[in-house]
């Protein structure tokens, strides 16, 4: 591991000041939450010196706030904590199950949704789920917070829209409307401890007749960034979410995908399996949504 | 099954004497030792898979503050062996990750920084990355002086085929003419790694005159000493090798990588030097198992009798000759009594790391081919796959394909047990498939030494020279307890260093419980002889008038001696008066290792939309001869099954076109995690080995052999599609299902 300095600011303002100072001096600073990506990278692919800015002590990044219309999840909250929050799990089962897929029990004591998003891997498990549930990034910046929809946050493989003097405070979501539920599925060759070969996050809303009135489908590990596939959503809206509709959404995902062949899977494989996961995740979201048509989760 | 012998302690399951330190983290593994003034050694590795190394200059690294030593090819003796060239590249680098220089510095960061100052130049050559490429007539050559060995006529031009081997009996062509049914198959298996949890690590402390000690993680410290001394032109007597505890080896720690570098750096720096491979280095630059291309043809009559079998087996040796084509060729047809067979095997150089042993080296690959072909044969004959194997099974008196006649062996007993096993008689679960396969390994004897010390209170200390990988301390204690007639708890086994006990070959070849156990038994018999003589002297009777029973000396029946039996504690307590301390010893070159056969069966389910495999059940049945400590025998069977299933389903070395390994880590080199596997059912069969005092065969290697074909056969059963190439990973399965 390369040399590094460590600071642990206790407020958003303090954290911004540290980042700003580094940015203005052209010095490297990197925000640290759980460190399950950053620390591994420092030991392997990127050993250059830097200042680690640990945001776990910033109250806002550790807050879960379930409001009347909106829910906020702090960027640094470990997934083990999220998983223990029954109310959150009931609201966004897909988001929480995506976080629960990352790493082992020990890793989940540290790993955060914010970190997963800022790592900005095409295969990041939480990202399709966050997009499906219309997550919006709340970014701390000098002039005040700014907001960016999750689907616009990641700009490329390992890159995002954060400026060097900004950091992610958390993600907010509109609370699900009646008849709305989400689901996330990923494909790995093992049962756990792996990285998605393909991922699919889906949120659907159905009315009392079982007709789909809204849908968001996001797919991971099949393009440089996670994709919001509007044509898949279009294929679902207005249908009974029957096999034909699911099949059409799957085809839209295959068409939207522009994967590469690598050690984890081939182009052909990923294009096929993204359709399978889209179908299966949509079916799960649909079945969950049916239970909620008459009962608002909150 | 043969008559059960009524043992007192053999076959019990006591806790292992080294257990507490291992589960509490006190046990010291390769990287756990630190010495005062210690330096850290790091290796500069080749960025090319195949290149001439035109220049390597460590002088700038040596000038760096904090750097105490730097070495490259110039520091090694001339005329290196292949091993020497693998330890440190000379005129060529032959795989990505091949060592080209090493430094010792005050810290790891400093050592890493120093590596960046080493100047190298390469003339890059095109890498040879597959068996087909390597064996082609116009192939790029790894070694211009490699002339194929064992050909009838000395070849006139060099080749990447380092050696060939043939084995045959009868007339295969005539045999195929007698066949009613013939099956043929062509099977590829990529390189795989043993995946031991503990990376290679050592610490050398050598003085100016080349004397000193090396602490290392090894399967055999005597052989590590010999190999290190040879590579460096040193005297074995000047080097003391101490084996640390070992976090897995599976054959991969039977040869050296870091030790000569650490010794040379330490000698130059005049300080202790510690070296530890990263996981990435373990994958890139230790010794994986050979990738293979195997072709099989088998013919049988309608009643299932095999009339002829033919095998063509090509093994990737990696950068230097030495693939396990020999054992692979000798094992491929070993379970069967065949009149006509022909085996041709090839040891082929490719620009990948030099392969090392991996549990039953060579056999999983060739037997995967044969056992897959037999599965197809059974289908064509519409015969139960276990019945087909039983019809042709080798038994006592069968002449093995590799020469000798088998003494008592347990293949038929394993097949019989499988046939009535509930996991075979139960219906195949809905949507799943069932596969069976046979496994085999020779097992070996080789040299072992043991000393047995009787402490002054009658407790027993065994000193032997084999690192304890699979619970051998416990097994030694059990055999000593049985022989001496004293409780297991009174015995401790110690793995001595190269200066504190006699030579022993590696812990490998499934030989330790068999051969070192034999030495321990003989050393205990030596003690019994001495005890009888001490008792005779005490009682004033002749030595042959004393017997040893239940841990004590008693007068022989009819001997008129009005004496109290003397226990081991009595004799030890009085030893000063009867001739001094009791020390038994034995050293031997063990003969008569017994082959161990297995039958595995598994139920698998395939997700036809993603190609993902779920292992629903796995059953391993194996002849252990006698299970000294049944829990550790079961552990070997389960561990081998887990590794075999990993190799079958997801493990593979993935290279890019330049010969760079793309998955040098456990994230993308996918060994199974615990949740990937069901509880592996085991059934130990005991057909005692007639050549061992307690019937031991050796059990460590056979378990990895059958799972590959068992899994492939189950997938064939589940999907109706035969997939010949491993691994049976989701992309491979889905592509094959879609093509079918």
JSON list of C-alpha atoms in Angstrom, two decimals, chain B residues 244-339:
[
{"chain": "B", "resi": 244, "resn": "UNK", "atom": "CA", "xyz": [6.25, -23.54, 9.13]},
{"chain": "B", "resi": 245, "resn": "UNK", "atom": "CA", "xyz": [2.67, -24.64, 9.52]},
{"chain": "B", "resi": 246, "resn": "UNK", "atom": "CA", "xyz": [1.17, -24.87, 6.06]},
{"chain": "B", "resi": 247, "resn": "UNK", "atom": "CA", "xyz": [-2.04, -23.34, 4.80]},
{"chain": "B", "resi": 248, "resn": "UNK", "atom": "CA", "xyz": [-2.63, -25.81, 2.01]},
{"chain": "B", "resi": 249, "resn": "UNK", "atom": "CA", "xyz": [-0.36, -27.04, -0.74]},
{"chain": "B", "resi": 250, "resn": "UNK", "atom": "CA", "xyz": [-2.13, -29.79, -2.70]},
{"chain": "B", "resi": 251, "resn": "UNK", "atom": "CA", "xyz": [1.14, -30.43, -4.54]},
{"chain": "B", "resi": 252, "resn": "UNK", "atom": "CA", "xyz": [1.86, -26.78, -5.27]},
{"chain": "B", "resi": 253, "resn": "UNK", "atom": "CA", "xyz": [4.31, -26.51, -2.38]},
{"chain": "B", "resi": 254, "resn": "UNK", "atom": "CA", "xyz": [6.48, -29.44, -3.42]},
{"chain": "B", "resi": 255, "resn": "UNK", "atom": "CA", "xyz": [8.84, -27.14, -5.28]},
{"chain": "B", "resi": 256, "resn": "UNK", "atom": "CA", "xyz": [10.70, -23.90, -4.63]},
{"chain": "B", "resi": 257, "resn": "UNK", "atom": "CA", "xyz": [10.19, -20.34, -5.90]},
{"chain": "B", "resi": 258, "resn": "UNK", "atom": "CA", "xyz": [11.28, -17.76, -3.33]},
{"chain": "B", "resi": 259, "resn": "UNK", "atom": "CA", "xyz": [13.76, -19.71, -1.22]},
{"chain": "B", "resi": 260, "resn": "UNK", "atom": "CA", "xyz": [16.91, -19.35, -3.36]},
{"chain": "B", "resi": 261, "resn": "UNK", "atom": "CA", "xyz": [16.16, -15.65, -3.84]},
{"chain": "B", "resi": 262, "resn": "UNK", "atom": "CA", "xyz": [15.79, -15.09, -0.11]},
{"chain": "B", "resi": 263, "resn": "UNK", "atom": "CA", "xyz": [18.97, -17.05, 0.61]},
{"chain": "B", "resi": 264, "resn": "UNK", "atom": "CA", "xyz": [21.01, -15.11, -1.93]},
{"chain": "B", "resi": 265, "resn": "UNK", "atom": "CA", "xyz": [19.60, -11.74, -0.86]},
{"chain": "B", "resi": 266, "resn": "UNK", "atom": "CA", "xyz": [20.20, -12.56, 2.80]},
{"chain": "B", "resi": 267, "resn": "UNK", "atom": "CA", "xyz": [23.74, -13.65, 2.13]},
{"chain": "B", "resi": 268, "resn": "UNK", "atom": "CA", "xyz": [24.46, -10.42, 0.25]},
{"chain": "B", "resi": 269, "resn": "UNK", "atom": "CA", "xyz": [22.68, -8.19, 2.74]},
{"chain": "B", "resi": 270, "resn": "UNK", "atom": "CA", "xyz": [23.98, -10.08, 5.78]},
{"chain": "B", "resi": 271, "resn": "UNK", "atom": "CA", "xyz": [20.56, -9.72, 7.31]},
{"chain": "B", "resi": 272, "resn": "UNK", "atom": "CA", "xyz": [17.45, -11.88, 7.47]},
{"chain": "B", "resi": 273, "resn": "UNK", "atom": "CA", "xyz": [15.27, -11.48, 4.38]},
{"chain": "B", "resi": 274, "resn": "UNK", "atom": "CA", "xyz": [11.57, -12.22, 4.35]},
{"chain": "B", "resi": 275, "resn": "UNK", "atom": "CA", "xyz": [9.72, -12.85, 1.09]},
{"chain": "B", "resi": 276, "resn": "UNK", "atom": "CA", "xyz": [6.00, -13.26, 0.58]},
{"chain": "B", "resi": 277, "resn": "UNK", "atom": "CA", "xyz": [4.18, -13.72, -2.69]},
{"chain": "B", "resi": 278, "resn": "UNK", "atom": "CA", "xyz": [1.04, -11.68, -3.23]},
{"chain": "B", "resi": 279, "resn": "UNK", "atom": "CA", "xyz": [-1.99, -13.65, -4.32]},
{"chain": "B", "resi": 280, "resn": "UNK", "atom": "CA", "xyz": [-1.47, -12.30, -7.81]},
{"chain": "B", "resi": 281, "resn": "UNK", "atom": "CA", "xyz": [2.10, -13.62, -7.86]},
{"chain": "B", "resi": 282, "resn": "UNK", "atom": "CA", "xyz": [0.86, -17.00, -6.66]},
{"chain": "B", "resi": 283, "resn": "UNK", "atom": "CA", "xyz": [-1.45, -17.22, -9.65]},
{"chain": "B", "resi": 284, "resn": "UNK", "atom": "CA", "xyz": [1.02, -15.87, -12.18]},
{"chain": "B", "resi": 285, "resn": "UNK", "atom": "CA", "xyz": [4.26, -17.44, -11.07]},
{"chain": "B", "resi": 286, "resn": "UNK", "atom": "CA", "xyz": [3.74, -20.56, -8.99]},
{"chain": "B", "resi": 287, "resn": "UNK", "atom": "CA", "xyz": [2.91, -23.95, -10.47]},
{"chain": "B", "resi": 288, "resn": "UNK", "atom": "CA", "xyz": [-0.68, -24.56, -11.62]},
{"chain": "B", "resi": 289, "resn": "UNK", "atom": "CA", "xyz": [-2.03, -27.85, -12.95]},
{"chain": "B", "resi": 290, "resn": "UNK", "atom": "CA", "xyz": [-1.47, -28.67, -16.62]},
{"chain": "B", "resi": 291, "resn": "UNK", "atom": "CA", "xyz": [-4.07, -27.72, -19.18]},
{"chain": "B", "resi": 292, "resn": "UNK", "atom": "CA", "xyz": [-4.86, -30.68, -21.43]},
{"chain": "B", "resi": 293, "resn": "UNK", "atom": "CA", "xyz": [-6.27, -31.86, -24.69]},
{"chain": "B", "resi": 294, "resn": "UNK", "atom": "CA", "xyz": [-7.33, -35.51, -24.51]},
{"chain": "B", "resi": 295, "resn": "UNK", "atom": "CA", "xyz": [-8.83, -37.77, -27.14]},
{"chain": "B", "resi": 296, "resn": "UNK", "atom": "CA", "xyz": [-10.43, -41.06, -26.17]},
{"chain": "B", "resi": 297, "resn": "UNK", "atom": "CA", "xyz": [-11.83, -43.93, -28.20]},
{"chain": "B", "resi": 298, "resn": "UNK", "atom": "CA", "xyz": [-13.46, -46.90, -26.48]},
{"chain": "B", "resi": 299, "resn": "UNK", "atom": "CA", "xyz": [-15.10, -49.96, -28.02]},
{"chain": "B", "resi": 300, "resn": "UNK", "atom": "CA", "xyz": [-17.27, -52.56, -26.32]},
{"chain": "B", "resi": 301, "resn": "UNK", "atom": "CA", "xyz": [-19.35, -55.58, -27.04]},
{"chain": "B", "resi": 302, "resn": "UNK", "atom": "CA", "xyz": [-23.09, -55.38, -26.46]},
{"chain": "B", "resi": 303, "resn": "UNK", "atom": "CA", "xyz": [-22.67, -57.00, -23.04]},
{"chain": "B", "resi": 304, "resn": "UNK", "atom": "CA", "xyz": [-20.46, -54.08, -21.98]},
{"chain": "B", "resi": 305, "resn": "UNK", "atom": "CA", "xyz": [-17.09, -55.82, -22.22]},
{"chain": "B", "resi": 306, "resn": "UNK", "atom": "CA", "xyz": [-14.54, -53.27, -23.38]},
{"chain": "B", "resi": 307, "resn": "UNK", "atom": "CA", "xyz": [-12.63, -54.71, -26.32]},
{"chain": "B", "resi": 308, "resn": "UNK", "atom": "CA", "xyz": [-10.24, -51.80, -26.93]},
{"chain": "B", "resi": 309, "resn": "UNK", "atom": "CA", "xyz": [-9.41, -48.35, -25.64]},
{"chain": "B", "resi": 310, "resn": "UNK", "atom": "CA", "xyz": [-7.20, -45.67, -27.06]},
{"chain": "B", "resi": 311, "resn": "UNK", "atom": "CA", "xyz": [-6.03, -42.39, -25.53]},
{"chain": "B", "resi": 312, "resn": "UNK", "atom": "CA", "xyz": [-4.14, -39.42, -26.95]},
{"chain": "B", "resi": 313, "resn": "UNK", "atom": "CA", "xyz": [-3.17, -37.12, -24.12]},
{"chain": "B", "resi": 314, "resn": "UNK", "atom": "CA", "xyz": [-1.43, -33.76, -24.50]},
{"chain": "B", "resi": 315, "resn": "UNK", "atom": "CA", "xyz": [-0.38, -31.90, -21.36]},
{"chain": "B", "resi": 316, "resn": "UNK", "atom": "CA", "xyz": [0.78, -28.31, -21.05]},
{"chain": "B", "resi": 317, "resn": "UNK", "atom": "CA", "xyz": [4.07, -28.29, -19.18]},
{"chain": "B", "resi": 318, "resn": "UNK", "atom": "CA", "xyz": [4.26, -24.53, -19.06]},
{"chain": "B", "resi": 319, "resn": "UNK", "atom": "CA", "xyz": [7.63, -22.93, -19.56]},
{"chain": "B", "resi": 320, "resn": "UNK", "atom": "CA", "xyz": [9.78, -25.98, -18.83]},
{"chain": "B", "resi": 321, "resn": "UNK", "atom": "CA", "xyz": [9.38, -29.70, -19.38]},
{"chain": "B", "resi": 322, "resn": "UNK", "atom": "CA", "xyz": [7.72, -31.77, -16.72]},
{"chain": "B", "resi": 323, "resn": "UNK", "atom": "CA", "xyz": [3.96, -32.01, -17.22]},
{"chain": "B", "resi": 324, "resn": "UNK", "atom": "CA", "xyz": [2.43, -35.00, -15.44]},
{"chain": "B", "resi": 325, "resn": "UNK", "atom": "CA", "xyz": [1.80, -36.90, -18.67]},
{"chain": "B", "resi": 326, "resn": "UNK", "atom": "CA", "xyz": [3.29, -40.08, -17.15]},
{"chain": "B", "resi": 327, "resn": "UNK", "atom": "CA", "xyz": [0.85, -40.49, -14.29]},
{"chain": "B", "resi": 328, "resn": "UNK", "atom": "CA", "xyz": [-1.94, -39.20, -16.54]},
{"chain": "B", "resi": 329, "resn": "UNK", "atom": "CA", "xyz": [-1.16, -41.92, -19.10]},
{"chain": "B", "resi": 330, "resn": "UNK", "atom": "CA", "xyz": [-0.77, -44.63, -16.50]},
{"chain": "B", "resi": 331, "resn": "UNK", "atom": "CA", "xyz": [-4.00, -43.68, -14.73]},
{"chain": "B", "resi": 332, "resn": "UNK", "atom": "CA", "xyz": [-6.33, -43.22, -17.69]},
{"chain": "B", "resi": 333, "resn": "UNK", "atom": "CA", "xyz": [-7.30, -46.90, -17.99]},
{"chain": "B", "resi": 334, "resn": "UNK", "atom": "CA", "xyz": [-6.13, -48.07, -14.55]},
{"chain": "B", "resi": 335, "resn": "UNK", "atom": "CA", "xyz": [-9.58, -48.93, -13.16]},
{"chain": "B", "resi": 336, "resn": "UNK", "atom": "CA", "xyz": [-10.27, -51.40, -15.95]},
{"chain": "B", "resi": 337, "resn": "UNK", "atom": "CA", "xyz": [-9.14, -54.84, -16.95]},
{"chain": "B", "resi": 338, "resn": "UNK", "atom": "CA", "xyz": [-8.36, -54.29, -20.62]},
{"chain": "B", "resi": 339, "resn": "UNK", "atom": "CA", "xyz": [-6.95, -56.69, -23.18]}
]
